[in-house]
Amino acid sequence: AQTVTQSQPEMSVQEAETVTLSCTYDTSESDYYLFWYKQPPSRQMILVIRQEAYKQQNATENRFSVNFQKAAKSFSLKISDSQLGDAAMYFCAYRDNNDMRFGAGTRLTVKP
Amino acid sequence: ETGVTQSPTHLIKTRGQQVTLRCSSQSGHNTVSWYQQALGQGPQFIFQYYREEENGRGNFPPRFSGLQFPNYSSELNVNALELDDSALYLCAIRGWNEQFFGPGTRLTVL
């Protein structure tokens, strides 16, 4: 079964600094998608960034970028120029045709 | 904007009761998934519906069942509630290469 592991239960970053959240996954599939979702206290799950496994180029969305290492099955999220509004739970997620799995999450605190 | 809505927002039930949670969206996406998110954990996949048929299921017992209607709204039904069913229940509709989540229903089982 596919598993998603986030090894950092909590992370902290100073405002305007950069932070990297880690994620590893396990799968035997070759075609899949990876996601990072943000869940603020409002509970709404918000998509941050998406990566298709067949694409070698790392996805980037403004201040958010990923380091996708397919062979190592690693998918980390880098947040640059951190803002107070970035504080939330961040979930790494894997999806193929039949399944979608989430990691346990990383709580990100942003210090002013 | 997909406008995924869920009702009710909060719900309190007692052990052994049955509950129905609802999900709808403004758009006509035909794939809906349900997730259970226990406190402090990531969402766990319950099942997925496509064109009114269940076409994927996670590791949840049969007392978790669902329906999808012709207008693509959906229901999650849980029978014989247990204390461990207390969680946030999320529905999500599948768009192109991503899912759009609703705000969730917080279920408390006493």
JSON list of C-alpha atoms in Angstrom, two decimals:
[
{"chain": "A", "resi": 1, "resn": "ALA", "atom": "CA", "xyz": [0.00, 0.00, 0.00]},
{"chain": "A", "resi": 2, "resn": "GLN", "atom": "CA", "xyz": [1.07, 3.51, -0.68]},
{"chain": "A", "resi": 3, "resn": "THR", "atom": "CA", "xyz": [2.28, 5.41, 2.39]},
{"chain": "A", "resi": 4, "resn": "VAL", "atom": "CA", "xyz": [3.17, 9.04, 2.93]},
{"chain": "A", "resi": 5, "resn": "THR", "atom": "CA", "xyz": [5.55, 10.04, 5.71]},
{"chain": "A", "resi": 6, "resn": "GLN", "atom": "CA", "xyz": [6.13, 13.48, 7.14]},
{"chain": "A", "resi": 7, "resn": "SER", "atom": "CA", "xyz": [8.90, 13.21, 9.69]},
{"chain": "A", "resi": 8, "resn": "GLN", "atom": "CA", "xyz": [8.59, 16.73, 11.11]},
{"chain": "A", "resi": 9, "resn": "PRO", "atom": "CA", "xyz": [5.53, 17.09, 13.37]},
{"chain": "A", "resi": 10, "resn": "GLU", "atom": "CA", "xyz": [6.38, 20.76, 13.97]},
{"chain": "A", "resi": 11, "resn": "MET", "atom": "CA", "xyz": [8.52, 23.38, 12.29]},
{"chain": "A", "resi": 12, "resn": "SER", "atom": "CA", "xyz": [9.17, 27.01, 13.06]},
{"chain": "A", "resi": 13, "resn": "VAL", "atom": "CA", "xyz": [10.45, 29.81, 10.83]},
{"chain": "A", "resi": 14, "resn": "GLN", "atom": "CA", "xyz": [11.17, 33.48, 11.27]},
{"chain": "A", "resi": 15, "resn": "GLU", "atom": "CA", "xyz": [9.09, 35.84, 9.15]},
{"chain": "A", "resi": 16, "resn": "ALA", "atom": "CA", "xyz": [10.79, 36.54, 5.78]},
{"chain": "A", "resi": 17, "resn": "GLU", "atom": "CA", "xyz": [13.03, 33.49, 6.14]},
{"chain": "A", "resi": 18, "resn": "THR", "atom": "CA", "xyz": [12.93, 30.20, 4.23]},
{"chain": "A", "resi": 19, "resn": "VAL", "atom": "CA", "xyz": [11.73, 26.85, 5.54]},
{"chain": "A", "resi": 20, "resn": "THR", "atom": "CA", "xyz": [11.65, 23.37, 4.03]},
{"chain": "A", "resi": 21, "resn": "LEU", "atom": "CA", "xyz": [9.10, 20.72, 4.94]},
{"chain": "A", "resi": 22, "resn": "SER", "atom": "CA", "xyz": [9.98, 17.09, 4.25]},
{"chain": "A", "resi": 23, "resn": "CYS", "atom": "CA", "xyz": [7.89, 14.29, 2.78]},
{"chain": "A", "resi": 24, "resn": "THR", "atom": "CA", "xyz": [8.67, 10.80, 1.60]},
{"chain": "A", "resi": 25, "resn": "TYR", "atom": "CA", "xyz": [6.31, 8.30, 0.05]},
{"chain": "A", "resi": 26, "resn": "ASP", "atom": "CA", "xyz": [6.23, 4.70, -0.99]},
{"chain": "A", "resi": 27, "resn": "THR", "atom": "CA", "xyz": [4.60, 3.38, -4.15]},
{"chain": "A", "resi": 28, "resn": "SER", "atom": "CA", "xyz": [5.05, 0.81, -6.87]},
{"chain": "A", "resi": 29, "resn": "GLU", "atom": "CA", "xyz": [3.12, 2.92, -9.37]},
{"chain": "A", "resi": 30, "resn": "SER", "atom": "CA", "xyz": [4.89, 4.91, -12.09]},
{"chain": "A", "resi": 31, "resn": "ASP", "atom": "CA", "xyz": [2.06, 7.36, -12.78]},
{"chain": "A", "resi": 32, "resn": "TYR", "atom": "CA", "xyz": [0.89, 9.45, -9.85]},
{"chain": "A", "resi": 33, "resn": "TYR", "atom": "CA", "xyz": [0.52, 12.94, -8.48]},
{"chain": "A", "resi": 34, "resn": "LEU", "atom": "CA", "xyz": [1.92, 14.58, -5.38]},
{"chain": "A", "resi": 35, "resn": "PHE", "atom": "CA", "xyz": [0.44, 17.52, -3.55]},
{"chain": "A", "resi": 36, "resn": "TRP", "atom": "CA", "xyz": [1.05, 19.85, -0.66]},
{"chain": "A", "resi": 37, "resn": "TYR", "atom": "CA", "xyz": [-2.07, 21.08, 1.11]},
{"chain": "A", "resi": 38, "resn": "LYS", "atom": "CA", "xyz": [-2.36, 23.77, 3.74]},
{"chain": "A", "resi": 39, "resn": "GLN", "atom": "CA", "xyz": [-4.97, 23.52, 6.49]},
{"chain": "A", "resi": 40, "resn": "PRO", "atom": "CA", "xyz": [-5.35, 26.65, 8.64]},
{"chain": "A", "resi": 41, "resn": "PRO", "atom": "CA", "xyz": [-7.41, 26.65, 11.84]},
{"chain": "A", "resi": 42, "resn": "SER", "atom": "CA", "xyz": [-10.48, 27.32, 9.70]},
{"chain": "A", "resi": 43, "resn": "ARG", "atom": "CA", "xyz": [-10.12, 23.63, 8.65]},
{"chain": "A", "resi": 44, "resn": "GLN", "atom": "CA", "xyz": [-10.42, 24.37, 4.92]},
{"chain": "A", "resi": 45, "resn": "MET", "atom": "CA", "xyz": [-7.92, 22.25, 3.01]},
{"chain": "A", "resi": 46, "resn": "ILE", "atom": "CA", "xyz": [-6.19, 24.49, 0.47]},
{"chain": "A", "resi": 47, "resn": "LEU", "atom": "CA", "xyz": [-4.01, 23.25, -2.37]},
{"chain": "A", "resi": 48, "resn": "VAL", "atom": "CA", "xyz": [-0.55, 24.82, -2.23]},
{"chain": "A", "resi": 49, "resn": "ILE", "atom": "CA", "xyz": [1.26, 23.06, -5.05]},
{"chain": "A", "resi": 50, "resn": "ARG", "atom": "CA", "xyz": [1.00, 20.00, -7.30]},
{"chain": "A", "resi": 51, "resn": "GLN", "atom": "CA", "xyz": [3.60, 17.83, -9.02]},
{"chain": "A", "resi": 52, "resn": "GLU", "atom": "CA", "xyz": [3.00, 15.26, -11.73]},
{"chain": "A", "resi": 53, "resn": "ALA", "atom": "CA", "xyz": [5.35, 12.29, -11.36]},
{"chain": "A", "resi": 54, "resn": "TYR", "atom": "CA", "xyz": [6.15, 12.18, -15.08]},
{"chain": "A", "resi": 55, "resn": "LYS", "atom": "CA", "xyz": [7.48, 15.74, -15.02]},
{"chain": "A", "resi": 56, "resn": "GLN", "atom": "CA", "xyz": [11.12, 16.12, -14.10]},
{"chain": "A", "resi": 57, "resn": "GLN", "atom": "CA", "xyz": [10.87, 19.86, -13.58]},
{"chain": "A", "resi": 58, "resn": "ASN", "atom": "CA", "xyz": [10.09, 20.88, -10.02]},
{"chain": "A", "resi": 59, "resn": "ALA", "atom": "CA", "xyz": [6.80, 22.73, -9.60]},
{"chain": "A", "resi": 60, "resn": "THR", "atom": "CA", "xyz": [6.83, 26.34, -8.44]},
{"chain": "A", "resi": 61, "resn": "GLU", "atom": "CA", "xyz": [3.99, 28.58, -7.30]},
{"chain": "A", "resi": 62, "resn": "ASN", "atom": "CA", "xyz": [5.18, 32.04, -6.30]},
{"chain": "A", "resi": 63, "resn": "ARG", "atom": "CA", "xyz": [6.94, 31.65, -2.92]},
{"chain": "A", "resi": 64, "resn": "PHE", "atom": "CA", "xyz": [6.33, 27.89, -2.85]},
{"chain": "A", "resi": 65, "resn": "SER", "atom": "CA", "xyz": [8.50, 25.36, -4.64]},
{"chain": "A", "resi": 66, "resn": "VAL", "atom": "CA", "xyz": [9.15, 21.66, -4.39]},
{"chain": "A", "resi": 67, "resn": "ASN", "atom": "CA", "xyz": [12.18, 19.43, -4.62]},
{"chain": "A", "resi": 68, "resn": "PHE", "atom": "CA", "xyz": [10.88, 16.25, -6.27]},
{"chain": "A", "resi": 69, "resn": "GLN", "atom": "CA", "xyz": [13.30, 13.33, -6.21]},
{"chain": "A", "resi": 70, "resn": "LYS", "atom": "CA", "xyz": [11.43, 10.48, -7.90]},
{"chain": "A", "resi": 71, "resn": "ALA", "atom": "CA", "xyz": [14.09, 7.82, -7.41]},
{"chain": "A", "resi": 72, "resn": "ALA", "atom": "CA", "xyz": [14.37, 8.65, -3.74]},
{"chain": "A", "resi": 73, "resn": "LYS", "atom": "CA", "xyz": [10.58, 9.06, -3.45]},
{"chain": "A", "resi": 74, "resn": "SER", "atom": "CA", "xyz": [11.04, 12.39, -1.78]},
{"chain": "A", "resi": 75, "resn": "PHE", "atom": "CA", "xyz": [8.86, 15.48, -2.18]},
{"chain": "A", "resi": 76, "resn": "SER", "atom": "CA", "xyz": [9.86, 18.45, -0.01]},
{"chain": "A", "resi": 77, "resn": "LEU", "atom": "CA", "xyz": [8.20, 21.85, 0.09]},
{"chain": "A", "resi": 78, "resn": "LYS", "atom": "CA", "xyz": [10.21, 25.05, 0.30]},
{"chain": "A", "resi": 79, "resn": "ILE", "atom": "CA", "xyz": [8.51, 28.23, 1.46]},
{"chain": "A", "resi": 80, "resn": "SER", "atom": "CA", "xyz": [10.49, 31.37, 0.73]},
{"chain": "A", "resi": 81, "resn": "ASP", "atom": "CA", "xyz": [9.98, 34.78, 2.34]},
{"chain": "A", "resi": 82, "resn": "SER", "atom": "CA", "xyz": [7.69, 33.24, 4.96]},
{"chain": "A", "resi": 83, "resn": "GLN", "atom": "CA", "xyz": [4.67, 35.28, 5.98]},
{"chain": "A", "resi": 84, "resn": "LEU", "atom": "CA", "xyz": [2.53, 35.19, 9.09]},
{"chain": "A", "resi": 85, "resn": "GLY", "atom": "CA", "xyz": [-0.34, 33.90, 6.99]},
{"chain": "A", "resi": 86, "resn": "ASP", "atom": "CA", "xyz": [1.68, 30.80, 6.11]},
{"chain": "A", "resi": 87, "resn": "ALA", "atom": "CA", "xyz": [1.19, 29.46, 9.64]},
{"chain": "A", "resi": 88, "resn": "ALA", "atom": "CA", "xyz": [-0.91, 26.30, 9.35]},
{"chain": "A", "resi": 89, "resn": "MET", "atom": "CA", "xyz": [-0.82, 22.51, 9.17]},
{"chain": "A", "resi": 90, "resn": "TYR", "atom": "CA", "xyz": [0.80, 21.32, 5.96]},
{"chain": "A", "resi": 91, "resn": "PHE", "atom": "CA", "xyz": [-0.07, 17.92, 4.52]},
{"chain": "A", "resi": 92, "resn": "CYS", "atom": "CA", "xyz": [1.81, 16.06, 1.85]},
{"chain": "A", "resi": 93, "resn": "ALA", "atom": "CA", "xyz": [-0.47, 13.87, -0.28]},
{"chain": "A", "resi": 94, "resn": "TYR", "atom": "CA", "xyz": [-0.10, 11.17, -2.91]},
{"chain": "A", "resi": 95, "resn": "ARG", "atom": "CA", "xyz": [-2.68, 10.23, -5.52]},
{"chain": "A", "resi": 96, "resn": "ASP", "atom": "CA", "xyz": [-2.90, 7.60, -8.25]},
{"chain": "A", "resi": 97, "resn": "ASN", "atom": "CA", "xyz": [-5.91, 6.28, -10.15]},
{"chain": "A", "resi": 98, "resn": "ASN", "atom": "CA", "xyz": [-7.29, 4.36, -7.21]},
{"chain": "A", "resi": 99, "resn": "ASP", "atom": "CA", "xyz": [-6.08, 5.94, -4.04]},
{"chain": "A", "resi": 100, "resn": "MET", "atom": "CA", "xyz": [-5.22, 9.18, -2.30]},
{"chain": "A", "resi": 101, "resn": "ARG", "atom": "CA", "xyz": [-3.18, 9.20, 0.90]},
{"chain": "A", "resi": 102, "resn": "PHE", "atom": "CA", "xyz": [-2.06, 11.97, 3.19]},
{"chain": "A", "resi": 103, "resn": "GLY", "atom": "CA", "xyz": [0.83, 12.27, 5.58]},
{"chain": "A", "resi": 104, "resn": "ALA", "atom": "CA", "xyz": [0.29, 13.03, 9.26]},
{"chain": "A", "resi": 105, "resn": "GLY", "atom": "CA", "xyz": [1.08, 16.70, 8.73]},
{"chain": "A", "resi": 106, "resn": "THR", "atom": "CA", "xyz": [3.62, 19.30, 9.83]},
{"chain": "A", "resi": 107, "resn": "ARG", "atom": "CA", "xyz": [2.53, 22.22, 11.97]},
{"chain": "A", "resi": 108, "resn": "LEU", "atom": "CA", "xyz": [4.32, 25.36, 10.76]},
{"chain": "A", "resi": 109, "resn": "THR", "atom": "CA", "xyz": [4.71, 28.31, 13.10]},
{"chain": "A", "resi": 110, "resn": "VAL", "atom": "CA", "xyz": [5.85, 31.66, 11.73]},
{"chain": "A", "resi": 111, "resn": "LYS", "atom": "CA", "xyz": [7.50, 33.99, 14.22]},
{"chain": "A", "resi": 112, "resn": "PRO", "atom": "CA", "xyz": [7.26, 37.76, 13.69]},
{"chain": "B", "resi": 1, "resn": "GLU", "atom": "CA", "xyz": [-14.52, 28.61, -7.78]},
{"chain": "B", "resi": 2, "resn": "THR", "atom": "CA", "xyz": [-16.02, 25.23, -7.05]},
{"chain": "B", "resi": 3, "resn": "GLY", "atom": "CA", "xyz": [-18.02, 26.28, -3.97]},
{"chain": "B", "resi": 4, "resn": "VAL", "atom": "CA", "xyz": [-17.92, 22.96, -2.14]},
{"chain": "B", "resi": 5, "resn": "THR", "atom": "CA", "xyz": [-20.26, 23.06, 0.82]},
{"chain": "B", "resi": 6, "resn": "GLN", "atom": "CA", "xyz": [-20.90, 20.59, 3.61]},
{"chain": "B", "resi": 7, "resn": "SER", "atom": "CA", "xyz": [-23.67, 20.32, 6.14]},
{"chain": "B", "resi": 8, "resn": "PRO", "atom": "CA", "xyz": [-24.01, 20.39, 9.01]},
{"chain": "B", "resi": 9, "resn": "THR", "atom": "CA", "xyz": [-20.96, 22.24, 10.31]},
{"chain": "B", "resi": 10, "resn": "HIS", "atom": "CA", "xyz": [-21.02, 20.50, 13.67]},
{"chain": "B", "resi": 11, "resn": "LEU", "atom": "CA", "xyz": [-22.91, 17.48, 14.93]},
{"chain": "B", "resi": 12, "resn": "ILE", "atom": "CA", "xyz": [-23.13, 15.64, 18.24]},
{"chain": "B", "resi": 13, "resn": "LYS", "atom": "CA", "xyz": [-24.40, 12.07, 18.39]},
{"chain": "B", "resi": 14, "resn": "THR", "atom": "CA", "xyz": [-24.37, 9.26, 20.92]},
{"chain": "B", "resi": 15, "resn": "ARG", "atom": "CA", "xyz": [-22.83, 5.85, 20.49]},
{"chain": "B", "resi": 16, "resn": "GLY", "atom": "CA", "xyz": [-25.00, 3.48, 18.44]},
{"chain": "B", "resi": 17, "resn": "GLN", "atom": "CA", "xyz": [-26.83, 6.21, 16.55]},
{"chain": "B", "resi": 18, "resn": "GLN", "atom": "CA", "xyz": [-26.74, 6.80, 12.82]},
{"chain": "B", "resi": 19, "resn": "VAL", "atom": "CA", "xyz": [-25.63, 9.97, 11.04]},
{"chain": "B", "resi": 20, "resn": "THR", "atom": "CA", "xyz": [-25.88, 11.44, 7.54]},
{"chain": "B", "resi": 21, "resn": "LEU", "atom": "CA", "xyz": [-23.46, 14.07, 6.31]},
{"chain": "B", "resi": 22, "resn": "ARG", "atom": "CA", "xyz": [-23.97, 16.02, 3.11]},
{"chain": "B", "resi": 23, "resn": "CYS", "atom": "CA", "xyz": [-21.76, 17.53, 0.44]},
{"chain": "B", "resi": 24, "resn": "SER", "atom": "CA", "xyz": [-22.58, 19.63, -2.60]},
{"chain": "B", "resi": 25, "resn": "SER", "atom": "CA", "xyz": [-20.80, 21.85, -5.07]},
{"chain": "B", "resi": 26, "resn": "GLN", "atom": "CA", "xyz": [-21.68, 24.64, -7.47]},
{"chain": "B", "resi": 27, "resn": "SER", "atom": "CA", "xyz": [-19.81, 22.98, -10.32]},
{"chain": "B", "resi": 28, "resn": "GLY", "atom": "CA", "xyz": [-20.74, 19.75, -12.08]},
{"chain": "B", "resi": 29, "resn": "HIS", "atom": "CA", "xyz": [-17.76, 17.61, -11.14]},
{"chain": "B", "resi": 30, "resn": "ASN", "atom": "CA", "xyz": [-18.78, 13.97, -11.19]},
{"chain": "B", "resi": 31, "resn": "THR", "atom": "CA", "xyz": [-16.22, 12.52, -8.79]},
{"chain": "B", "resi": 32, "resn": "VAL", "atom": "CA", "xyz": [-16.54, 13.02, -5.05]},
{"chain": "B", "resi": 33, "resn": "SER", "atom": "CA", "xyz": [-14.40, 11.58, -2.28]},
{"chain": "B", "resi": 34, "resn": "TRP", "atom": "CA", "xyz": [-14.92, 11.43, 1.47]},
{"chain": "B", "resi": 35, "resn": "TYR", "atom": "CA", "xyz": [-12.22, 11.56, 4.13]},
{"chain": "B", "resi": 36, "resn": "GLN", "atom": "CA", "xyz": [-12.08, 11.14, 7.88]},
{"chain": "B", "resi": 37, "resn": "GLN", "atom": "CA", "xyz": [-9.62, 13.36, 9.72]},
{"chain": "B", "resi": 38, "resn": "ALA", "atom": "CA", "xyz": [-9.10, 12.48, 13.37]},
{"chain": "B", "resi": 39, "resn": "LEU", "atom": "CA", "xyz": [-7.71, 15.16, 15.64]},
{"chain": "B", "resi": 40, "resn": "GLY", "atom": "CA", "xyz": [-4.02, 15.73, 15.00]},
{"chain": "B", "resi": 41, "resn": "GLN", "atom": "CA", "xyz": [-3.86, 13.41, 12.01]},
{"chain": "B", "resi": 42, "resn": "GLY", "atom": "CA", "xyz": [-4.01, 13.61, 8.25]},
{"chain": "B", "resi": 43, "resn": "PRO", "atom": "CA", "xyz": [-7.19, 12.80, 6.33]},
{"chain": "B", "resi": 44, "resn": "GLN", "atom": "CA", "xyz": [-7.91, 9.11, 5.73]},
{"chain": "B", "resi": 45, "resn": "PHE", "atom": "CA", "xyz": [-9.63, 8.10, 2.50]},
{"chain": "B", "resi": 46, "resn": "ILE", "atom": "CA", "xyz": [-13.07, 6.56, 3.11]},
{"chain": "B", "resi": 47, "resn": "PHE", "atom": "CA", "xyz": [-14.44, 6.10, -0.41]},
{"chain": "B", "resi": 48, "resn": "GLN", "atom": "CA", "xyz": [-14.97, 7.73, -3.77]},
{"chain": "B", "resi": 49, "resn": "TYR", "atom": "CA", "xyz": [-18.03, 8.00, -6.01]},
{"chain": "B", "resi": 50, "resn": "TYR", "atom": "CA", "xyz": [-18.04, 8.49, -9.75]},
{"chain": "B", "resi": 51, "resn": "ARG", "atom": "CA", "xyz": [-21.32, 8.93, -11.62]},
{"chain": "B", "resi": 52, "resn": "GLU", "atom": "CA", "xyz": [-23.33, 7.59, -8.68]},
{"chain": "B", "resi": 53, "resn": "GLU", "atom": "CA", "xyz": [-21.23, 4.43, -8.27]},
{"chain": "B", "resi": 54, "resn": "GLU", "atom": "CA", "xyz": [-18.64, 3.71, -5.60]},
{"chain": "B", "resi": 55, "resn": "ASN", "atom": "CA", "xyz": [-15.34, 3.17, -7.42]},
{"chain": "B", "resi": 56, "resn": "GLY", "atom": "CA", "xyz": [-12.76, 3.18, -4.66]},
{"chain": "B", "resi": 57, "resn": "ARG", "atom": "CA", "xyz": [-12.71, 2.49, -0.95]},
{"chain": "B", "resi": 58, "resn": "GLY", "atom": "CA", "xyz": [-10.25, 2.83, 1.88]},
{"chain": "B", "resi": 59, "resn": "ASN", "atom": "CA", "xyz": [-9.93, 0.66, 4.97]},
{"chain": "B", "resi": 60, "resn": "PHE", "atom": "CA", "xyz": [-13.31, 1.48, 6.50]},
{"chain": "B", "resi": 61, "resn": "PRO", "atom": "CA", "xyz": [-16.03, -1.00, 7.58]},
{"chain": "B", "resi": 62, "resn": "PRO", "atom": "CA", "xyz": [-19.35, -1.40, 5.71]},
{"chain": "B", "resi": 63, "resn": "ARG", "atom": "CA", "xyz": [-21.19, 0.70, 8.29]},
{"chain": "B", "resi": 64, "resn": "PHE", "atom": "CA", "xyz": [-19.65, 3.63, 6.39]},
{"chain": "B", "resi": 65, "resn": "SER", "atom": "CA", "xyz": [-21.72, 3.99, 3.24]},
{"chain": "B", "resi": 66, "resn": "GLY", "atom": "CA", "xyz": [-22.46, 6.68, 0.72]},
{"chain": "B", "resi": 67, "resn": "LEU", "atom": "CA", "xyz": [-24.61, 7.95, -2.05]},
{"chain": "B", "resi": 68, "resn": "GLN", "atom": "CA", "xyz": [-24.08, 10.25, -4.99]},
{"chain": "B", "resi": 69, "resn": "PHE", "atom": "CA", "xyz": [-27.07, 11.87, -6.66]},
{"chain": "B", "resi": 70, "resn": "PRO", "atom": "CA", "xyz": [-27.67, 12.85, -10.31]},
{"chain": "B", "resi": 71, "resn": "ASN", "atom": "CA", "xyz": [-26.87, 16.46, -9.41]},
{"chain": "B", "resi": 72, "resn": "TYR", "atom": "CA", "xyz": [-23.49, 15.17, -8.07]},
{"chain": "B", "resi": 73, "resn": "SER", "atom": "CA", "xyz": [-24.28, 16.02, -4.46]},
{"chain": "B", "resi": 74, "resn": "SER", "atom": "CA", "xyz": [-23.29, 13.29, -2.06]},
{"chain": "B", "resi": 75, "resn": "GLU", "atom": "CA", "xyz": [-24.04, 11.79, 1.33]},
{"chain": "B", "resi": 76, "resn": "LEU", "atom": "CA", "xyz": [-21.91, 9.92, 3.83]},
{"chain": "B", "resi": 77, "resn": "ASN", "atom": "CA", "xyz": [-23.85, 7.65, 6.16]},
{"chain": "B", "resi": 78, "resn": "VAL", "atom": "CA", "xyz": [-22.39, 6.08, 9.26]},
{"chain": "B", "resi": 79, "resn": "ASN", "atom": "CA", "xyz": [-24.37, 3.46, 11.18]},
{"chain": "B", "resi": 80, "resn": "ALA", "atom": "CA", "xyz": [-23.83, 2.19, 14.72]},
{"chain": "B", "resi": 81, "resn": "LEU", "atom": "CA", "xyz": [-21.62, 5.11, 15.68]},
{"chain": "B", "resi": 82, "resn": "GLU", "atom": "CA", "xyz": [-18.58, 4.41, 17.83]},
{"chain": "B", "resi": 83, "resn": "LEU", "atom": "CA", "xyz": [-16.58, 6.81, 19.97]},
{"chain": "B", "resi": 84, "resn": "ASP", "atom": "CA", "xyz": [-13.65, 6.55, 17.54]},
{"chain": "B", "resi": 85, "resn": "ASP", "atom": "CA", "xyz": [-15.85, 7.91, 14.76]},
{"chain": "B", "resi": 86, "resn": "SER", "atom": "CA", "xyz": [-15.43, 11.35, 16.32]},
{"chain": "B", "resi": 87, "resn": "ALA", "atom": "CA", "xyz": [-13.55, 13.32, 13.66]},
{"chain": "B", "resi": 88, "resn": "LEU", "atom": "CA", "xyz": [-13.69, 15.97, 10.98]},
{"chain": "B", "resi": 89, "resn": "TYR", "atom": "CA", "xyz": [-15.29, 14.57, 7.84]},
{"chain": "B", "resi": 90, "resn": "LEU", "atom": "CA", "xyz": [-14.19, 16.17, 4.59]},
{"chain": "B", "resi": 91, "resn": "CYS", "atom": "CA", "xyz": [-15.61, 15.78, 1.14]},
{"chain": "B", "resi": 92, "resn": "ALA", "atom": "CA", "xyz": [-13.70, 16.71, -1.97]},
{"chain": "B", "resi": 93, "resn": "ILE", "atom": "CA", "xyz": [-14.63, 16.99, -5.61]},
{"chain": "B", "resi": 94, "resn": "ARG", "atom": "CA", "xyz": [-12.09, 16.11, -8.22]},
{"chain": "B", "resi": 95, "resn": "GLY", "atom": "CA", "xyz": [-11.18, 18.72, -10.75]},
{"chain": "B", "resi": 96, "resn": "TRP", "atom": "CA", "xyz": [-8.44, 18.53, -13.32]},
{"chain": "B", "resi": 97, "resn": "ASN", "atom": "CA", "xyz": [-5.49, 17.02, -11.46]},
{"chain": "B", "resi": 98, "resn": "GLU", "atom": "CA", "xyz": [-6.52, 18.31, -8.06]},
{"chain": "B", "resi": 99, "resn": "GLN", "atom": "CA", "xyz": [-9.24, 18.05, -5.48]},
{"chain": "B", "resi": 100, "resn": "PHE", "atom": "CA", "xyz": [-11.30, 20.86, -4.02]},
{"chain": "B", "resi": 101, "resn": "PHE", "atom": "CA", "xyz": [-12.23, 20.32, -0.41]},
{"chain": "B", "resi": 102, "resn": "GLY", "atom": "CA", "xyz": [-15.25, 21.42, 1.54]},
{"chain": "B", "resi": 103, "resn": "PRO", "atom": "CA", "xyz": [-14.93, 22.99, 4.99]},
{"chain": "B", "resi": 104, "resn": "GLY", "atom": "CA", "xyz": [-15.81, 19.74, 6.73]},
{"chain": "B", "resi": 105, "resn": "THR", "atom": "CA", "xyz": [-18.31, 18.50, 9.29]},
{"chain": "B", "resi": 106, "resn": "ARG", "atom": "CA", "xyz": [-17.09, 18.06, 12.86]},
{"chain": "B", "resi": 107, "resn": "LEU", "atom": "CA", "xyz": [-18.75, 14.94, 14.31]},
{"chain": "B", "resi": 108, "resn": "THR", "atom": "CA", "xyz": [-18.57, 14.25, 18.03]},
{"chain": "B", "resi": 109, "resn": "VAL", "atom": "CA", "xyz": [-19.75, 10.89, 19.33]},
{"chain": "B", "resi": 110, "resn": "LEU", "atom": "CA", "xyz": [-20.50, 10.72, 23.06]}
]
